[in-house]
Coordinates of C-alpha atoms in Angstrom, one line a residue:
M1 CA -129.3 -90.2 -45.4
V2 CA -125.6 -89.8 -46.2
A3 CA -125.1 -87.6 -43.2
V4 CA -126.8 -90.2 -41.0
K5 CA -124.5 -92.9 -42.3
K6 CA -121.5 -90.8 -41.5
V7 CA -122.7 -90.2 -38.0
I8 CA -123.2 -93.9 -37.5
K9 CA -119.8 -94.8 -38.9
S10 CA -118.0 -92.2 -36.8
A11 CA -119.4 -93.8 -33.7
D12 CA -117.7 -97.1 -34.3
V13 CA -114.4 -96.2 -32.6
S14 CA -114.2 -94.5 -29.2
Q15 CA -112.4 -91.1 -29.2
S16 CA -112.3 -91.0 -25.4
A17 CA -109.3 -92.2 -23.4
V18 CA -111.7 -93.7 -20.9
G19 CA -113.8 -95.3 -23.6
R20 CA -110.8 -96.8 -25.4
A21 CA -109.4 -98.2 -22.1
N22 CA -112.8 -99.7 -21.2
T23 CA -113.1 -101.7 -24.4
E24 CA -110.3 -103.9 -23.2
K25 CA -112.1 -104.7 -19.9
Q26 CA -114.6 -107.5 -19.1
H27 CA -118.2 -107.1 -20.2
G28 CA -121.4 -108.8 -19.0
I29 CA -121.5 -110.9 -15.9
L30 CA -117.7 -111.1 -15.5
G31 CA -117.4 -107.4 -15.7
M32 CA -120.2 -107.0 -13.1
L33 CA -118.4 -109.4 -10.7
Q34 CA -115.3 -107.3 -11.1
N35 CA -117.3 -104.2 -10.2
P36 CA -119.3 -105.5 -7.2
Y37 CA -120.2 -102.2 -5.6
V38 CA -121.6 -100.5 -8.7
F39 CA -123.4 -103.8 -9.6
M40 CA -125.0 -104.0 -6.2
T41 CA -125.9 -100.3 -6.3
C42 CA -127.6 -100.6 -9.7
S43 CA -129.4 -103.8 -8.6
F44 CA -130.7 -102.2 -5.4
A45 CA -131.9 -99.1 -7.3
S46 CA -133.8 -101.4 -9.6
L47 CA -136.3 -102.1 -6.8
G48 CA -138.1 -99.1 -8.1
C49 CA -138.5 -100.7 -11.5
M50 CA -139.8 -103.8 -9.8
M51 CA -142.7 -101.8 -8.6
Y52 CA -143.1 -100.4 -12.1
G53 CA -143.4 -104.0 -13.4
Y54 CA -145.5 -105.2 -10.5
D55 CA -148.1 -102.4 -11.1
Q56 CA -148.2 -103.3 -14.8
G57 CA -148.9 -106.9 -14.1
V58 CA -151.2 -106.9 -11.1
M59 CA -154.3 -105.3 -12.4
G60 CA -155.1 -107.4 -15.5
P61 CA -155.6 -110.7 -13.5
I62 CA -157.5 -108.8 -10.8
L63 CA -160.0 -107.6 -13.4
V64 CA -161.1 -111.2 -14.1
M65 CA -161.5 -112.2 -10.4
E66 CA -165.1 -112.7 -9.3
N67 CA -164.7 -111.0 -5.9
F68 CA -163.4 -107.9 -7.6
K69 CA -166.3 -107.9 -10.1
A70 CA -168.8 -108.2 -7.3
H71 CA -167.3 -105.2 -5.5
F72 CA -167.1 -103.1 -8.6
P73 CA -169.7 -104.3 -11.2
S74 CA -169.5 -101.0 -13.0
L75 CA -165.8 -101.8 -13.9
T76 CA -166.6 -104.9 -16.0
G77 CA -167.0 -103.3 -19.4
S78 CA -164.1 -103.3 -21.8
T79 CA -164.0 -99.5 -22.2
I80 CA -164.1 -98.7 -18.5
Q81 CA -161.5 -101.4 -17.8
G82 CA -159.3 -99.7 -20.4
W83 CA -159.6 -96.4 -18.5
L84 CA -158.9 -98.1 -15.2
V85 CA -155.7 -99.8 -16.5
S86 CA -154.5 -96.8 -18.4
A87 CA -155.1 -94.4 -15.4
L88 CA -151.8 -95.6 -14.1
E89 CA -150.0 -94.6 -17.3
L90 CA -151.7 -91.2 -17.4
G91 CA -150.2 -90.5 -13.9
A92 CA -146.9 -92.0 -14.9
W93 CA -146.7 -89.6 -17.9
A94 CA -147.0 -86.6 -15.6
G95 CA -144.6 -88.1 -13.1
A96 CA -141.9 -88.8 -15.7
L97 CA -142.3 -85.3 -17.1
L98 CA -142.1 -83.5 -13.7
N99 CA -139.2 -85.5 -12.4
G100 CA -136.7 -84.1 -14.8
Y101 CA -136.7 -80.8 -12.9
L102 CA -136.8 -82.6 -9.5
A103 CA -133.9 -84.9 -10.4
D104 CA -131.7 -81.9 -11.4
S105 CA -132.7 -79.9 -8.3
I106 CA -132.5 -82.3 -5.4
S107 CA -130.5 -85.1 -7.0
R108 CA -131.3 -88.4 -8.7
K109 CA -131.1 -90.1 -5.3
Y110 CA -133.5 -87.9 -3.4
S111 CA -136.1 -87.7 -6.2
M112 CA -136.4 -91.5 -5.8
L113 CA -137.4 -91.0 -2.2
V114 CA -140.1 -88.5 -3.2
A115 CA -141.3 -91.1 -5.7
V116 CA -141.7 -93.7 -2.9
L117 CA -143.9 -91.3 -0.9
V118 CA -146.1 -90.5 -3.8
F119 CA -146.3 -94.2 -4.8
T120 CA -147.3 -95.1 -1.2
L121 CA -150.2 -92.6 -1.2
G122 CA -151.5 -94.0 -4.4
T123 CA -151.2 -97.6 -3.3
G124 CA -153.1 -96.8 -0.1
F125 CA -156.1 -95.5 -2.1
Q126 CA -156.1 -98.7 -4.2
V127 CA -155.8 -101.2 -1.3
G128 CA -158.6 -99.4 0.7
A129 CA -160.8 -98.7 -2.3
Q130 CA -164.5 -98.8 -1.4
N131 CA -165.7 -97.4 -4.7
P132 CA -164.5 -96.9 -8.3
A133 CA -163.4 -93.2 -7.6
M134 CA -160.9 -94.3 -4.9
L135 CA -159.6 -97.0 -7.2
F136 CA -159.1 -94.5 -10.1
A137 CA -157.5 -91.9 -7.7
G138 CA -155.1 -94.5 -6.5
R139 CA -154.1 -95.6 -10.0
V140 CA -153.4 -92.0 -11.1
I141 CA -151.4 -91.0 -7.9
G142 CA -149.5 -94.3 -7.8
G143 CA -148.8 -93.8 -11.5
I144 CA -147.1 -90.5 -10.8
G145 CA -144.7 -92.3 -8.5
I146 CA -144.1 -95.1 -11.1
G147 CA -143.4 -92.5 -13.8
M148 CA -140.9 -90.8 -11.5
F149 CA -139.1 -94.1 -11.0
S150 CA -139.1 -94.9 -14.7
M151 CA -137.4 -91.6 -15.5
V152 CA -134.8 -91.4 -12.7
I153 CA -133.7 -95.0 -12.1
P154 CA -132.2 -95.8 -15.5
L155 CA -130.7 -92.2 -15.5
Y156 CA -129.0 -92.9 -12.1
Q157 CA -127.8 -96.3 -13.3
A158 CA -126.4 -94.9 -16.5
E159 CA -124.5 -92.1 -14.7
I160 CA -122.8 -94.4 -12.1
A161 CA -122.0 -97.2 -14.5
P162 CA -118.6 -97.6 -16.3
P163 CA -119.0 -97.5 -20.1
Q164 CA -118.2 -101.1 -20.7
L165 CA -121.0 -102.2 -18.3
R166 CA -123.6 -99.4 -18.8
G167 CA -125.8 -101.5 -21.1
S168 CA -125.8 -104.5 -18.8
L169 CA -126.4 -102.5 -15.6
V170 CA -129.2 -100.3 -17.1
S171 CA -130.7 -103.6 -18.4
L172 CA -131.1 -104.6 -14.7
Q173 CA -134.1 -102.2 -14.6
Q174 CA -135.9 -104.2 -17.3
L175 CA -135.0 -107.4 -15.5
S176 CA -136.5 -105.9 -12.4
I177 CA -139.6 -104.9 -14.3
T178 CA -140.1 -108.5 -15.6
V179 CA -139.5 -109.9 -12.0
G180 CA -142.1 -107.5 -10.7
T181 CA -144.6 -108.4 -13.4
T182 CA -144.1 -112.1 -12.8
I183 CA -144.4 -111.8 -9.0
A184 CA -147.7 -109.9 -9.6
F185 CA -149.0 -112.6 -12.0
W186 CA -148.2 -115.5 -9.7
L187 CA -149.5 -113.7 -6.5
D188 CA -152.7 -113.0 -8.4
Y189 CA -152.9 -116.7 -9.5
G190 CA -152.2 -118.0 -5.9
L191 CA -154.6 -115.7 -4.1
H192 CA -157.2 -116.3 -6.7
F193 CA -157.8 -119.6 -4.8
A194 CA -158.3 -117.8 -1.4
G195 CA -161.7 -119.2 -0.3
G196 CA -162.3 -120.7 -3.7
T197 CA -162.3 -119.5 -7.3
R198 CA -166.0 -118.5 -7.4
C199 CA -167.7 -115.7 -5.6
D200 CA -170.9 -117.6 -4.7
P201 CA -172.7 -114.6 -3.3
A202 CA -174.6 -115.3 0.0
G203 CA -178.4 -115.3 -0.3
V204 CA -178.4 -115.4 -4.1
P205 CA -179.6 -118.5 -5.9
H206 CA -176.9 -120.0 -8.1
A207 CA -179.0 -119.7 -11.2
M208 CA -179.4 -116.0 -10.6
A209 CA -175.7 -115.4 -9.8
Y210 CA -174.5 -117.4 -12.8
P211 CA -177.2 -117.1 -15.5
N212 CA -176.9 -119.1 -18.7
N213 CA -177.7 -116.3 -21.1
T214 CA -175.9 -114.5 -23.9
A215 CA -174.6 -111.8 -21.6
Y216 CA -172.9 -114.0 -19.0
D217 CA -173.1 -117.6 -20.4
G218 CA -172.7 -119.2 -17.0
A219 CA -170.3 -116.6 -15.6
L220 CA -170.9 -114.4 -12.6
D221 CA -173.5 -111.6 -13.0
P222 CA -171.6 -108.9 -11.0
Y223 CA -174.7 -106.6 -10.6
V224 CA -176.6 -109.4 -9.0
A225 CA -173.6 -110.3 -6.7
H226 CA -173.0 -106.6 -5.7
H227 CA -173.8 -105.8 -2.1
H228 CA -173.8 -109.6 -1.3
H229 CA -170.9 -111.2 0.7
C230 CA -168.9 -113.6 -1.4
T231 CA -168.9 -117.0 0.5
G232 CA -166.2 -118.3 -1.8
E233 CA -163.3 -116.1 -3.2
K234 CA -162.2 -113.6 -0.5
T235 CA -161.4 -109.9 -0.7
I236 CA -157.8 -110.6 0.1
S237 CA -157.5 -112.2 -3.4
W238 CA -157.1 -108.7 -4.8
R239 CA -156.4 -106.4 -1.9
V240 CA -153.3 -108.2 -0.8
P241 CA -151.6 -108.2 -4.2
L242 CA -152.2 -104.5 -4.4
A243 CA -150.7 -104.0 -0.9
I244 CA -147.6 -106.1 -1.2
Q245 CA -145.9 -103.7 -3.6
L246 CA -145.3 -101.4 -0.6
I247 CA -142.6 -103.8 0.7
P248 CA -140.0 -103.2 -2.0
A249 CA -140.9 -99.5 -2.1
W250 CA -140.0 -98.9 1.6
I251 CA -136.9 -101.2 1.3
L252 CA -135.8 -98.8 -1.5
F253 CA -136.6 -95.7 0.6
F254 CA -134.4 -96.6 3.6
G255 CA -131.7 -98.3 1.5
M256 CA -131.2 -95.2 -0.8
F257 CA -129.7 -93.3 2.2
F258 CA -126.7 -95.6 2.0
L259 CA -126.1 -95.4 -1.7
P260 CA -123.9 -92.8 -3.4
F261 CA -125.0 -89.7 -5.3
S262 CA -124.4 -89.7 -9.1
P263 CA -120.9 -88.3 -9.6
R264 CA -122.1 -86.4 -12.7
W265 CA -124.9 -84.7 -10.7
L266 CA -122.4 -83.8 -8.0
M267 CA -120.1 -82.3 -10.7
M268 CA -123.1 -80.3 -12.1
K269 CA -123.4 -78.8 -8.5
H270 CA -119.6 -78.1 -8.4
R271 CA -119.1 -80.5 -5.6
D272 CA -115.9 -81.8 -7.1
A273 CA -114.6 -83.5 -3.9
D274 CA -117.9 -85.3 -3.4
A275 CA -117.9 -86.4 -7.0
I276 CA -114.4 -87.8 -6.8
A277 CA -115.2 -89.6 -3.5
S278 CA -118.3 -91.1 -5.2
L279 CA -116.2 -92.2 -8.3
C280 CA -113.5 -93.7 -6.0
K281 CA -116.2 -95.8 -4.3
L282 CA -117.9 -96.8 -7.5
R283 CA -114.7 -97.7 -9.4
R284 CA -112.8 -99.0 -6.3
L285 CA -109.8 -96.9 -7.3
D286 CA -107.7 -94.4 -5.5
A287 CA -107.9 -90.7 -6.3
S288 CA -104.3 -90.9 -7.7
D289 CA -105.2 -93.6 -10.2
P290 CA -104.7 -92.3 -13.9
F291 CA -108.0 -94.0 -15.0
L292 CA -110.0 -92.3 -12.4
N293 CA -108.4 -89.0 -13.1
A294 CA -109.2 -89.3 -16.8
E295 CA -112.8 -90.1 -16.1
Y296 CA -113.0 -87.2 -13.6
L297 CA -111.6 -84.8 -16.2
E298 CA -113.8 -86.0 -19.0
I299 CA -116.9 -85.6 -16.9
K300 CA -115.7 -82.1 -15.8
A301 CA -115.0 -81.1 -19.4
A302 CA -118.5 -82.2 -20.5
V303 CA -120.1 -80.4 -17.5
T304 CA -118.1 -77.2 -18.2
F305 CA -119.1 -77.3 -21.9
D306 CA -122.8 -77.8 -21.0
E307 CA -122.7 -75.0 -18.4
E308 CA -121.2 -72.5 -20.8
T309 CA -123.7 -73.4 -23.5
D310 CA -126.5 -73.3 -21.0
R311 CA -125.4 -69.8 -19.8
E312 CA -125.3 -68.4 -23.3
L313 CA -128.8 -69.8 -24.0
R314 CA -130.2 -68.3 -20.8
E315 CA -128.7 -64.9 -21.6
S316 CA -130.2 -64.9 -25.1
G317 CA -133.5 -66.8 -24.5
G318 CA -134.5 -66.5 -20.8
R319 CA -135.3 -69.1 -18.2
L320 CA -137.0 -71.5 -20.5
A321 CA -134.0 -71.6 -22.8
P322 CA -132.7 -74.9 -21.5
W323 CA -135.9 -76.6 -22.4
K324 CA -136.1 -74.8 -25.7
S325 CA -132.5 -76.0 -26.4
L326 CA -133.8 -79.5 -26.7
F327 CA -135.5 -78.5 -29.9
V328 CA -132.5 -76.9 -31.7
P329 CA -131.1 -78.8 -34.7
N330 CA -128.3 -80.5 -32.9
M331 CA -130.6 -81.8 -30.1
I332 CA -133.8 -82.5 -32.0
K333 CA -132.2 -85.6 -33.6
R334 CA -131.4 -87.0 -30.2
L335 CA -134.9 -86.2 -28.9
G336 CA -136.5 -87.6 -32.0
I337 CA -134.5 -90.9 -31.7
G338 CA -135.5 -91.3 -28.1
C339 CA -139.2 -90.5 -28.5
W340 CA -139.6 -92.7 -31.6
I341 CA -137.8 -95.6 -29.9
M342 CA -140.3 -95.4 -27.1
I343 CA -143.3 -95.1 -29.5
F344 CA -142.2 -98.2 -31.3
Q345 CA -141.6 -100.0 -28.0
Q346 CA -145.1 -99.4 -26.9
F347 CA -146.6 -100.4 -30.3
T348 CA -144.9 -103.7 -30.3
G349 CA -147.9 -104.6 -28.3
I350 CA -146.1 -105.8 -25.2
N351 CA -148.2 -103.9 -22.7
A352 CA -151.3 -105.1 -24.5
V353 CA -150.2 -108.6 -23.5
L354 CA -149.0 -107.7 -20.0
Y355 CA -152.2 -105.7 -19.1
Y356 CA -154.7 -108.0 -20.7
A357 CA -153.1 -111.5 -20.9
P358 CA -155.9 -113.3 -19.2
Q359 CA -158.4 -111.7 -21.6
I360 CA -156.2 -112.4 -24.6
F361 CA -155.8 -116.1 -23.7
A362 CA -159.6 -116.3 -23.0
G363 CA -160.0 -115.0 -26.6
F364 CA -158.3 -118.2 -27.8
G365 CA -161.1 -120.3 -26.4
F366 CA -160.0 -120.8 -22.8
T367 CA -162.9 -119.9 -20.6
S368 CA -161.4 -121.1 -17.2
V369 CA -160.1 -118.1 -15.2
T370 CA -157.6 -120.5 -13.6
T371 CA -156.2 -121.6 -17.0
T372 CA -155.8 -118.0 -18.3
L373 CA -154.1 -116.9 -15.1
L374 CA -151.7 -119.8 -15.2
A375 CA -150.8 -119.0 -18.9
T376 CA -150.3 -115.4 -17.8
G377 CA -147.8 -116.5 -15.1
V378 CA -145.8 -118.5 -17.6
T379 CA -145.5 -115.3 -19.7
G380 CA -143.8 -113.6 -16.7
I381 CA -141.3 -116.5 -16.1
L382 CA -140.3 -116.5 -19.8
Q383 CA -139.7 -112.8 -19.7
I384 CA -137.4 -113.1 -16.7
I385 CA -135.3 -115.8 -18.3
F386 CA -134.9 -114.1 -21.6
T387 CA -134.1 -110.7 -20.2
L388 CA -130.8 -112.2 -19.0
P389 CA -129.1 -112.2 -22.4
A390 CA -129.4 -108.4 -22.5
V391 CA -127.9 -108.2 -19.0
F392 CA -125.0 -110.5 -19.9
F393 CA -124.3 -109.7 -23.6
L394 CA -125.7 -106.2 -24.5
D395 CA -122.3 -104.5 -24.0
K396 CA -120.6 -107.2 -26.1
F397 CA -122.8 -107.3 -29.2
G398 CA -124.3 -103.8 -29.1
R399 CA -127.7 -102.1 -29.0
K400 CA -128.7 -102.2 -32.7
Q401 CA -128.3 -106.0 -33.2
F402 CA -130.6 -106.7 -30.2
L403 CA -133.2 -104.3 -31.3
M404 CA -133.3 -105.4 -35.0
L405 CA -133.4 -109.1 -34.1
G406 CA -136.1 -108.6 -31.5
A407 CA -138.2 -106.5 -33.9
A408 CA -138.1 -109.3 -36.5
G409 CA -139.0 -112.0 -34.0
M410 CA -141.9 -110.1 -32.6
C411 CA -143.2 -109.3 -36.1
I412 CA -143.2 -113.0 -37.1
C413 CA -145.0 -114.0 -33.9
H414 CA -147.8 -111.4 -34.4
V415 CA -148.3 -112.5 -38.0
I416 CA -148.6 -116.2 -37.0
V417 CA -151.1 -115.4 -34.1
A418 CA -153.1 -113.2 -36.5
S419 CA -153.3 -116.0 -39.1
I420 CA -154.4 -118.6 -36.5
D421 CA -156.9 -116.2 -34.9
G422 CA -158.3 -115.2 -38.3
V423 CA -159.0 -118.8 -39.3
Y424 CA -160.3 -120.3 -36.1
E425 CA -161.9 -117.3 -34.2
S426 CA -165.4 -118.5 -34.9
D427 CA -164.8 -122.1 -33.6
W428 CA -162.2 -122.1 -30.8
K429 CA -164.1 -124.8 -28.9
G430 CA -163.5 -127.3 -31.6
H431 CA -159.8 -126.3 -32.1
K432 CA -158.2 -126.3 -28.7
A433 CA -154.8 -127.3 -30.2
Q434 CA -154.7 -124.2 -32.4
G435 CA -155.6 -122.1 -29.3
W436 CA -152.5 -123.5 -27.5
V437 CA -150.4 -122.7 -30.6
S438 CA -151.6 -119.1 -30.4
I439 CA -150.6 -119.0 -26.7
V440 CA -147.2 -120.4 -27.4
F441 CA -146.5 -117.7 -30.0
I442 CA -147.7 -115.0 -27.6
W443 CA -145.1 -116.5 -25.2
L444 CA -142.5 -116.3 -28.0
F445 CA -143.4 -112.8 -28.7
A446 CA -142.8 -111.9 -25.0
V447 CA -139.5 -113.7 -25.2
N448 CA -138.3 -111.6 -28.2
F449 CA -139.4 -108.4 -26.4
A450 CA -137.6 -109.4 -23.2
Y451 CA -134.1 -109.5 -24.6
S452 CA -134.5 -106.6 -27.0
W453 CA -136.9 -103.7 -26.9
G454 CA -137.6 -104.1 -23.2
P455 CA -134.1 -103.3 -21.8
V456 CA -132.3 -101.8 -24.8
A457 CA -134.8 -99.0 -25.4
W458 CA -134.2 -97.7 -21.9
V459 CA -130.4 -98.1 -22.2
L460 CA -130.2 -96.3 -25.5
T461 CA -132.4 -93.3 -24.4
Q462 CA -130.1 -92.7 -21.4
E463 CA -127.1 -92.4 -23.7
I464 CA -128.1 -89.8 -26.2
F465 CA -128.4 -86.6 -24.2
P466 CA -125.5 -84.4 -22.9
N467 CA -125.0 -84.1 -19.2
S468 CA -126.8 -80.8 -18.6
M469 CA -129.8 -81.8 -20.7
R470 CA -130.0 -85.5 -19.8
S471 CA -132.6 -85.3 -17.1
R472 CA -134.8 -83.0 -19.1
G473 CA -134.4 -85.1 -22.3
V474 CA -135.0 -88.4 -20.5
S475 CA -138.1 -86.9 -18.8
I476 CA -139.6 -86.1 -22.2
V477 CA -138.6 -89.5 -23.6
A478 CA -140.0 -91.4 -20.6
S479 CA -143.2 -89.3 -20.6
T480 CA -143.6 -90.2 -24.3
N481 CA -143.3 -93.9 -23.4
W482 CA -146.0 -93.5 -20.8
M483 CA -148.3 -91.4 -23.0
F484 CA -148.3 -94.2 -25.6
N485 CA -148.5 -96.8 -22.9
F486 CA -151.7 -95.0 -21.9
V487 CA -153.0 -95.2 -25.4
I488 CA -152.3 -99.0 -25.5
G489 CA -153.9 -99.6 -22.1
L490 CA -157.0 -97.6 -23.1
T491 CA -157.6 -99.0 -26.5
T492 CA -156.4 -102.7 -26.4
R493 CA -159.7 -104.2 -25.1
D494 CA -161.8 -102.4 -27.7
M495 CA -159.2 -103.2 -30.4
L496 CA -159.5 -106.9 -29.6
K497 CA -163.2 -106.7 -29.6
S498 CA -163.6 -104.8 -32.9
M499 CA -160.5 -105.5 -34.9
K500 CA -159.9 -109.1 -33.6
Y501 CA -157.0 -110.7 -35.4
G502 CA -156.3 -107.3 -37.1
T503 CA -155.0 -106.1 -33.7
Y504 CA -152.0 -108.5 -34.2
I505 CA -151.4 -107.3 -37.8
F506 CA -151.4 -103.7 -36.5
F507 CA -148.7 -104.5 -33.9
A508 CA -146.7 -106.6 -36.4
A509 CA -146.5 -103.6 -38.8
F510 CA -145.1 -101.4 -36.0
C511 CA -142.5 -104.1 -35.1
G512 CA -141.3 -104.1 -38.7
M513 CA -141.2 -100.3 -38.9
G514 CA -139.3 -100.2 -35.6
G515 CA -136.6 -102.5 -36.9
L516 CA -136.2 -100.4 -40.0
F517 CA -136.0 -97.3 -38.0
V518 CA -133.1 -98.7 -35.9
W519 CA -131.3 -100.0 -38.9
L520 CA -131.4 -96.8 -40.8
L521 CA -131.3 -94.0 -38.2
V522 CA -129.9 -95.2 -34.8
P523 CA -126.1 -95.2 -34.1
E524 CA -124.4 -97.9 -32.1
T525 CA -123.4 -96.6 -28.7
K526 CA -121.7 -99.5 -26.9
N527 CA -118.4 -98.8 -25.1
K528 CA -118.9 -95.0 -25.4
T529 CA -118.7 -92.7 -22.4
L530 CA -121.7 -90.5 -21.8
E531 CA -119.5 -87.5 -22.3
E532 CA -118.2 -88.6 -25.7
L533 CA -121.7 -89.4 -26.8
D534 CA -122.3 -85.7 -26.6
V535 CA -120.1 -85.5 -29.6
Y536 CA -121.1 -88.7 -31.4
F537 CA -124.8 -87.9 -31.7
G538 CA -124.2 -84.9 -33.8
A539 CA -120.7 -85.6 -34.7
D540 CA -119.9 -85.0 -38.3
E541 CA -118.3 -81.9 -39.7
G542 CA -121.5 -80.5 -41.0
S543 CA -123.7 -81.0 -37.9
I544 CA -121.6 -79.5 -35.0
A545 CA -121.1 -75.8 -35.0
V546 CA -117.5 -74.6 -35.3
A547 CA -118.0 -72.6 -32.1
D548 CA -119.0 -75.8 -30.2
R549 CA -115.9 -77.7 -31.4
A550 CA -113.7 -74.7 -30.5
R551 CA -115.2 -74.5 -27.0
M552 CA -114.7 -78.2 -26.3
Q553 CA -111.1 -77.9 -27.5
R554 CA -110.4 -74.9 -25.3
I555 CA -111.9 -76.7 -22.3
N556 CA -109.9 -79.9 -22.9
E557 CA -106.7 -77.8 -23.2
S558 CA -107.5 -76.0 -20.0
L559 CA -108.0 -79.3 -18.2
G560 CA -105.0 -81.0 -19.7
L561 CA -107.1 -83.5 -21.7
A562 CA -106.1 -82.3 -25.2
G563 CA -104.1 -85.0 -27.0
V564 CA -104.6 -87.7 -24.3
E565 CA -104.7 -91.1 -25.9
H566 CA -104.6 -93.2 -22.8
P567 CA -105.3 -92.5 -19.1
E568 CA -101.6 -93.1 -18.3
D569 CA -100.7 -90.1 -20.4
L570 CA -102.0 -87.9 -17.6
V571 CA -99.1 -89.1 -15.3
E572 CA -96.6 -87.0 -17.2
R573 CA -98.7 -83.9 -17.4
F574 CA -99.5 -83.1 -13.8
D575 CA -97.4 -82.4 -10.7
E576 CA -100.3 -83.6 -8.6
K577 CA -103.2 -85.7 -9.8
P578 CA -106.3 -83.5 -10.5
A579 CA -108.7 -85.8 -8.6
A580 CA -106.4 -86.0 -5.6
K581 CA -106.0 -82.2 -5.6
A582 CA -109.7 -81.6 -5.8
L583 CA -110.5 -84.2 -3.2
H584 CA -108.2 -82.5 -0.7
A585 CA -108.8 -78.9 -1.6
D586 CA -112.6 -79.3 -2.3
T587 CA -112.1 -76.7 -5.1
P588 CA -112.6 -77.0 -8.9
V589 CA -109.6 -78.2 -10.7
A590 CA -107.8 -76.0 -13.2
A591 CA -104.9 -77.1 -15.4
D592 CA -101.7 -77.8 -13.4
L593 CA -99.5 -78.8 -16.3
E594 CA -95.8 -79.0 -15.9
S595 CA -93.9 -76.3 -17.6

């Protein structure tokens, strides 16, 4: 534990010239307005995350629509609905894991285009589904595309963002997720009225379609309605919401051709001139600017360090060595932090709410589908509003404060809901007010997640891996998120049915453990460059090998970075600015120090 405390303490002050210079610049909304190009680039890339959120929110309300039930009566049981919802997460797990290799090979930018194509295929199956098999296939294939987005978009945003805005800009992806979820909720709510809110199957007596027995208690019997045309609610009530998500997907596809490549990926491919041109565009600085030259050299130093390390690993361990290197002592801490953050994020219970909000609200005694869909839509609006504090203030107050405060708030909300549910679960009809109190605390739970574990978990996990291992590390972390997302989607309906209020106690316990984990084991990363975090996440004397420190010192000396306190210090060291020289010569830069 002492070693952990030393690591956390050592991360408080930036050791990078770029990092120190950036602490004096504007954060939050003012900083984004001063960097309009990178702000707009990150915002546009977040369209992929909007689809991620949309797909999370669209299916839960559809499951309670009578027209959908009449089409697919075999999908009305709690267990099979769990499998249908979680099929997306299973595909996303595979997509996130596979996209690490793709993002390194063809670029972060082009891997997004591949994700759009995969996502489109999956959506086509869902929209045109005539049987459960088509629906399941569409969910899995679409999930692969969603998983690819979830892995590469925050990675791309983190790599193009300046350090003082990285938290805010990567948080845009969570804002887009909540926007997508909310659009899905309200589209489902609005189209729920297409033709009426009841199926009213043609040729079936009302008493047969809506039997008053213990199985359906006045609700639609989907097996009786099956193969009968619904004279009320129309098929568009659920097919159109599934289809609309293709609009942002193809806007993203064509728009990405006009956005820059990640300068860090370009540097990994030894395209120095392209990397500098990309940095100039993103920072709105000339190639002769000292700040841009300092950032260029720091990226180059980190890439050179990672390449030398990677080469040694391959020579000693073969082609799989770069993946194996994620599990060496210096890297396993980063991977462990990333994976556990994602596990705790999923076990806060947020996706239980997003996937099954109508069913959860119905469990508080509200039997009207319209009422439960309306309450679900309010959840989405609150999430949008309360994601904004992370976008505006995350880089000012830091990652840990947001995570710990959010964990405490979510834990309290779960305990209160569990208490109310435990007391009144047998007589909700006589205690409508208590049902509304439970709904309010579900809303407050979503609020606490929106500003904390939603955006911050993705920001933090982009920051903990070195450049050469970032895509592989992030792919494992993102796939961990989706695997436990799958578990939540699969089990929540059965948990609510069997554990009842104990479900909320279960989630409360994990919220509390997540807060303790962050407090004790997670370093603060605000204002650090991605390159300097390579050092910070293992950075005390006993945890970084002497050879590694010597290698970085040698690389810094060869590039003229050794002893640089401020970007302006580079002015006196070079006859010609390194970035300007590489931009014109299109060759890697070696030290050109004055004698």
